[in-house]
Amino acid sequence: MARSTVRPVVRLRSTAGTGVTYVTRKNRLNDPDRLVLRKYDPVAGGHVAFREER
């Protein structure tokens, strides 16, 4: 089963500058801009914004 180009794998990097990353998939049709999610950063010890990197 081939991977869809509509839902690519993206890497989310912490905006706190700790170097922590998450890997997820996104729908390009619904979210054409860079994805920003608020997730837990274990190095910072709290929830921070994670931004899609290219």
PDB file of N, CA and C in Angstrom:
ATOM      1  N   MET A   1       0.840  -1.173   0.000  1.00  0.00           N
ATOM      2  CA  MET A   1       0.000   0.000   0.000  1.00  0.00           C
ATOM      3  C   MET A   1       0.892   1.246   0.000  1.00  0.00           C
ATOM      4  N   ALA A   2       0.719   2.085  -1.009  1.00  0.00           N
ATOM      5  CA  ALA A   2       1.573   3.260  -1.165  1.00  0.00           C
ATOM      6  C   ALA A   2       1.147   4.385  -0.229  1.00  0.00           C
ATOM      7  N   ARG A   3       2.113   5.191   0.156  1.00  0.00           N
ATOM      8  CA  ARG A   3       1.826   6.362   0.988  1.00  0.00           C
ATOM      9  C   ARG A   3       1.215   7.450   0.121  1.00  0.00           C
ATOM     10  N   SER A   4       0.282   8.169   0.692  1.00  0.00           N
ATOM     11  CA  SER A   4      -0.382   9.241  -0.021  1.00  0.00           C
ATOM     12  C   SER A   4       0.442  10.521   0.054  1.00  0.00           C
ATOM     13  N   THR A   5       0.471  11.277  -1.045  1.00  0.00           N
ATOM     14  CA  THR A   5       1.170  12.563  -1.035  1.00  0.00           C
ATOM     15  C   THR A   5       0.299  13.645  -0.414  1.00  0.00           C
ATOM     16  N   VAL A   6      -0.995  13.358  -0.209  1.00  0.00           N
ATOM     17  CA  VAL A   6      -1.894  14.319   0.422  1.00  0.00           C
ATOM     18  C   VAL A   6      -1.612  14.397   1.925  1.00  0.00           C
ATOM     19  N   ARG A   7      -1.174  13.277   2.532  1.00  0.00           N
ATOM     20  CA  ARG A   7      -0.894  13.238   3.974  1.00  0.00           C
ATOM     21  C   ARG A   7       0.581  12.899   4.198  1.00  0.00           C
ATOM     22  N   PRO A   8       1.487  13.870   4.014  1.00  0.00           N
ATOM     23  CA  PRO A   8       2.911  13.585   4.199  1.00  0.00           C
ATOM     24  C   PRO A   8       3.298  13.524   5.676  1.00  0.00           C
ATOM     25  N   VAL A   9       4.436  12.905   5.932  1.00  0.00           N
ATOM     26  CA  VAL A   9       5.008  12.862   7.274  1.00  0.00           C
ATOM     27  C   VAL A   9       5.743  14.175   7.498  1.00  0.00           C
ATOM     28  N   VAL A  10       5.464  14.852   8.614  1.00  0.00           N
ATOM     29  CA  VAL A  10       6.123  16.111   8.943  1.00  0.00           C
ATOM     30  C   VAL A  10       6.779  16.001  10.309  1.00  0.00           C
ATOM     31  N   ARG A  11       7.828  16.765  10.503  1.00  0.00           N
ATOM     32  CA  ARG A  11       8.537  16.796  11.781  1.00  0.00           C
ATOM     33  C   ARG A  11       8.206  18.103  12.481  1.00  0.00           C
ATOM     34  N   LEU A  12       7.822  18.002  13.748  1.00  0.00           N
ATOM     35  CA  LEU A  12       7.503  19.174  14.554  1.00  0.00           C
ATOM     36  C   LEU A  12       8.651  19.432  15.519  1.00  0.00           C
ATOM     37  N   ARG A  13       9.226  20.638  15.498  1.00  0.00           N
ATOM     38  CA  ARG A  13      10.339  20.986  16.374  1.00  0.00           C
ATOM     39  C   ARG A  13       9.876  21.988  17.419  1.00  0.00           C
ATOM     40  N   SER A  14      10.353  21.831  18.627  1.00  0.00           N
ATOM     41  CA  SER A  14       9.976  22.697  19.737  1.00  0.00           C
ATOM     42  C   SER A  14      10.439  24.128  19.501  1.00  0.00           C
ATOM     43  N   THR A  15       9.557  25.085  19.814  1.00  0.00           N
ATOM     44  CA  THR A  15       9.927  26.496  19.695  1.00  0.00           C
ATOM     45  C   THR A  15      10.699  26.976  20.920  1.00  0.00           C
ATOM     46  N   ALA A  16      10.826  26.118  21.940  1.00  0.00           N
ATOM     47  CA  ALA A  16      11.581  26.478  23.141  1.00  0.00           C
ATOM     48  C   ALA A  16      13.082  26.355  22.919  1.00  0.00           C
ATOM     49  N   GLY A  17      13.495  25.792  21.782  1.00  0.00           N
ATOM     50  CA  GLY A  17      14.913  25.678  21.479  1.00  0.00           C
ATOM     51  C   GLY A  17      15.612  24.530  22.169  1.00  0.00           C
ATOM     52  N   THR A  18      14.859  23.524  22.600  1.00  0.00           N
ATOM     53  CA  THR A  18      15.455  22.391  23.304  1.00  0.00           C
ATOM     54  C   THR A  18      15.889  21.279  22.360  1.00  0.00           C
ATOM     55  N   GLY A  19      15.443  21.316  21.105  1.00  0.00           N
ATOM     56  CA  GLY A  19      15.811  20.281  20.146  1.00  0.00           C
ATOM     57  C   GLY A  19      14.890  19.079  20.146  1.00  0.00           C
ATOM     58  N   VAL A  20      13.811  19.110  20.911  1.00  0.00           N
ATOM     59  CA  VAL A  20      12.858  18.004  20.967  1.00  0.00           C
ATOM     60  C   VAL A  20      11.990  18.038  19.716  1.00  0.00           C
ATOM     61  N   THR A  21      11.737  16.860  19.125  1.00  0.00           N
ATOM     62  CA  THR A  21      10.902  16.783  17.930  1.00  0.00           C
ATOM     63  C   THR A  21       9.824  15.728  18.098  1.00  0.00           C
ATOM     64  N   TYR A  22       8.718  15.933  17.401  1.00  0.00           N
ATOM     65  CA  TYR A  22       7.652  14.944  17.251  1.00  0.00           C
ATOM     66  C   TYR A  22       7.499  14.686  15.769  1.00  0.00           C
ATOM     67  N   VAL A  23       7.040  13.494  15.400  1.00  0.00           N
ATOM     68  CA  VAL A  23       6.776  13.158  14.006  1.00  0.00           C
ATOM     69  C   VAL A  23       5.299  12.826  13.890  1.00  0.00           C
ATOM     70  N   THR A  24       4.632  13.432  12.897  1.00  0.00           N
ATOM     71  CA  THR A  24       3.207  13.210  12.695  1.00  0.00           C
ATOM     72  C   THR A  24       2.892  13.321  11.216  1.00  0.00           C
ATOM     73  N   ARG A  25       1.644  13.106  10.862  1.00  0.00           N
ATOM     74  CA  ARG A  25       1.188  13.265   9.484  1.00  0.00           C
ATOM     75  C   ARG A  25       0.159  14.381   9.455  1.00  0.00           C
ATOM     76  N   LYS A  26       0.106  15.096   8.333  1.00  0.00           N
ATOM     77  CA  LYS A  26      -0.871  16.166   8.212  1.00  0.00           C
ATOM     78  C   LYS A  26      -1.550  16.090   6.861  1.00  0.00           C
ATOM     79  N   ASN A  27      -2.735  16.667   6.779  1.00  0.00           N
ATOM     80  CA  ASN A  27      -3.488  16.721   5.533  1.00  0.00           C
ATOM     81  C   ASN A  27      -3.163  18.046   4.846  1.00  0.00           C
ATOM     82  N   ARG A  28      -2.518  17.979   3.680  1.00  0.00           N
ATOM     83  CA  ARG A  28      -2.128  19.198   2.961  1.00  0.00           C
ATOM     84  C   ARG A  28      -3.319  19.993   2.452  1.00  0.00           C
ATOM     85  N   LEU A  29      -4.438  19.323   2.198  1.00  0.00           N
ATOM     86  CA  LEU A  29      -5.608  20.030   1.687  1.00  0.00           C
ATOM     87  C   LEU A  29      -6.242  20.891   2.772  1.00  0.00           C
ATOM     88  N   ASN A  30      -6.288  20.408   4.005  1.00  0.00           N
ATOM     89  CA  ASN A  30      -6.882  21.164   5.109  1.00  0.00           C
ATOM     90  C   ASN A  30      -5.901  22.136   5.746  1.00  0.00           C
ATOM     91  N   ASP A  31      -4.608  21.795   5.765  1.00  0.00           N
ATOM     92  CA  ASP A  31      -3.577  22.620   6.403  1.00  0.00           C
ATOM     93  C   ASP A  31      -2.425  22.871   5.436  1.00  0.00           C
ATOM     94  N   PRO A  32      -2.599  23.771   4.462  1.00  0.00           N
ATOM     95  CA  PRO A  32      -1.508  24.005   3.509  1.00  0.00           C
ATOM     96  C   PRO A  32      -0.333  24.773   4.125  1.00  0.00           C
ATOM     97  N   ASP A  33      -0.580  25.535   5.208  1.00  0.00           N
ATOM     98  CA  ASP A  33       0.485  26.284   5.868  1.00  0.00           C
ATOM     99  C   ASP A  33       1.223  25.377   6.845  1.00  0.00           C
ATOM    100  N   ARG A  34       2.255  25.930   7.468  1.00  0.00           N
ATOM    101  CA  ARG A  34       3.006  25.148   8.447  1.00  0.00           C
ATOM    102  C   ARG A  34       2.144  24.857   9.660  1.00  0.00           C
ATOM    103  N   LEU A  35       2.238  23.636  10.124  1.00  0.00           N
ATOM    104  CA  LEU A  35       1.447  23.173  11.247  1.00  0.00           C
ATOM    105  C   LEU A  35       2.087  23.620  12.559  1.00  0.00           C
ATOM    106  N   VAL A  36       1.266  24.132  13.481  1.00  0.00           N
ATOM    107  CA  VAL A  36       1.739  24.509  14.819  1.00  0.00           C
ATOM    108  C   VAL A  36       0.827  23.835  15.829  1.00  0.00           C
ATOM    109  N   LEU A  37       1.397  22.971  16.666  1.00  0.00           N
ATOM    110  CA  LEU A  37       0.639  22.256  17.688  1.00  0.00           C
ATOM    111  C   LEU A  37       1.276  22.507  19.047  1.00  0.00           C
ATOM    112  N   ARG A  38       0.457  22.549  20.076  1.00  0.00           N
ATOM    113  CA  ARG A  38       0.938  22.723  21.448  1.00  0.00           C
ATOM    114  C   ARG A  38       1.071  21.340  22.067  1.00  0.00           C
ATOM    115  N   LYS A  39       2.325  20.921  22.313  1.00  0.00           N
ATOM    116  CA  LYS A  39       2.591  19.584  22.825  1.00  0.00           C
ATOM    117  C   LYS A  39       3.570  19.676  24.001  1.00  0.00           C
ATOM    118  N   TYR A  40       3.755  18.550  24.675  1.00  0.00           N
ATOM    119  CA  TYR A  40       4.605  18.502  25.861  1.00  0.00           C
ATOM    120  C   TYR A  40       6.075  18.411  25.465  1.00  0.00           C
ATOM    121  N   ASP A  41       6.893  19.248  26.054  1.00  0.00           N
ATOM    122  CA  ASP A  41       8.339  19.220  25.857  1.00  0.00           C
ATOM    123  C   ASP A  41       8.971  18.728  27.159  1.00  0.00           C
ATOM    124  N   PRO A  42       9.511  17.500  27.191  1.00  0.00           N
ATOM    125  CA  PRO A  42      10.049  16.961  28.440  1.00  0.00           C
ATOM    126  C   PRO A  42      11.289  17.699  28.930  1.00  0.00           C
ATOM    127  N   VAL A  43      12.054  18.316  28.049  1.00  0.00           N
ATOM    128  CA  VAL A  43      13.249  19.056  28.467  1.00  0.00           C
ATOM    129  C   VAL A  43      12.840  20.370  29.123  1.00  0.00           C
ATOM    130  N   ALA A  44      11.857  21.057  28.532  1.00  0.00           N
ATOM    131  CA  ALA A  44      11.377  22.318  29.097  1.00  0.00           C
ATOM    132  C   ALA A  44      10.468  22.083  30.302  1.00  0.00           C
ATOM    133  N   GLY A  45       9.904  20.894  30.391  1.00  0.00           N
ATOM    134  CA  GLY A  45       9.051  20.561  31.530  1.00  0.00           C
ATOM    135  C   GLY A  45       7.652  21.120  31.441  1.00  0.00           C
ATOM    136  N   GLY A  46       7.145  21.321  30.255  1.00  0.00           N
ATOM    137  CA  GLY A  46       5.800  21.838  30.101  1.00  0.00           C
ATOM    138  C   GLY A  46       5.358  21.817  28.657  1.00  0.00           C
ATOM    139  N   HIS A  47       4.172  22.346  28.416  1.00  0.00           N
ATOM    140  CA  HIS A  47       3.640  22.388  27.062  1.00  0.00           C
ATOM    141  C   HIS A  47       4.115  23.653  26.355  1.00  0.00           C
ATOM    142  N   VAL A  48       4.627  23.497  25.147  1.00  0.00           N
ATOM    143  CA  VAL A  48       5.074  24.606  24.325  1.00  0.00           C
ATOM    144  C   VAL A  48       4.576  24.386  22.897  1.00  0.00           C
ATOM    145  N   ALA A  49       4.681  25.403  22.071  1.00  0.00           N
ATOM    146  CA  ALA A  49       4.291  25.294  20.664  1.00  0.00           C
ATOM    147  C   ALA A  49       5.363  24.539  19.892  1.00  0.00           C
ATOM    148  N   PHE A  50       4.937  23.600  19.080  1.00  0.00           N
ATOM    149  CA  PHE A  50       5.823  22.866  18.192  1.00  0.00           C
ATOM    150  C   PHE A  50       5.451  23.256  16.774  1.00  0.00           C
ATOM    151  N   ARG A  51       6.446  23.658  15.972  1.00  0.00           N
ATOM    152  CA  ARG A  51       6.215  24.169  14.630  1.00  0.00           C
ATOM    153  C   ARG A  51       6.785  23.203  13.598  1.00  0.00           C
ATOM    154  N   GLU A  52       6.066  23.055  12.500  1.00  0.00           N
ATOM    155  CA  GLU A  52       6.521  22.173  11.420  1.00  0.00           C
ATOM    156  C   GLU A  52       7.788  22.734  10.798  1.00  0.00           C
ATOM    157  N   GLU A  53       8.778  21.860  10.624  1.00  0.00           N
ATOM    158  CA  GLU A  53      10.006  22.274   9.954  1.00  0.00           C
ATOM    159  C   GLU A  53      10.064  21.603   8.589  1.00  0.00           C
ATOM    160  N   ARG A  54      10.751  22.248   7.675  1.00  0.00           N
ATOM    161  CA  ARG A  54      10.863  21.684   6.316  1.00  0.00           C
ATOM    162  C   ARG A  54      12.291  21.411   5.991  1.00  0.00           C
TER     163      ARG A  54
END
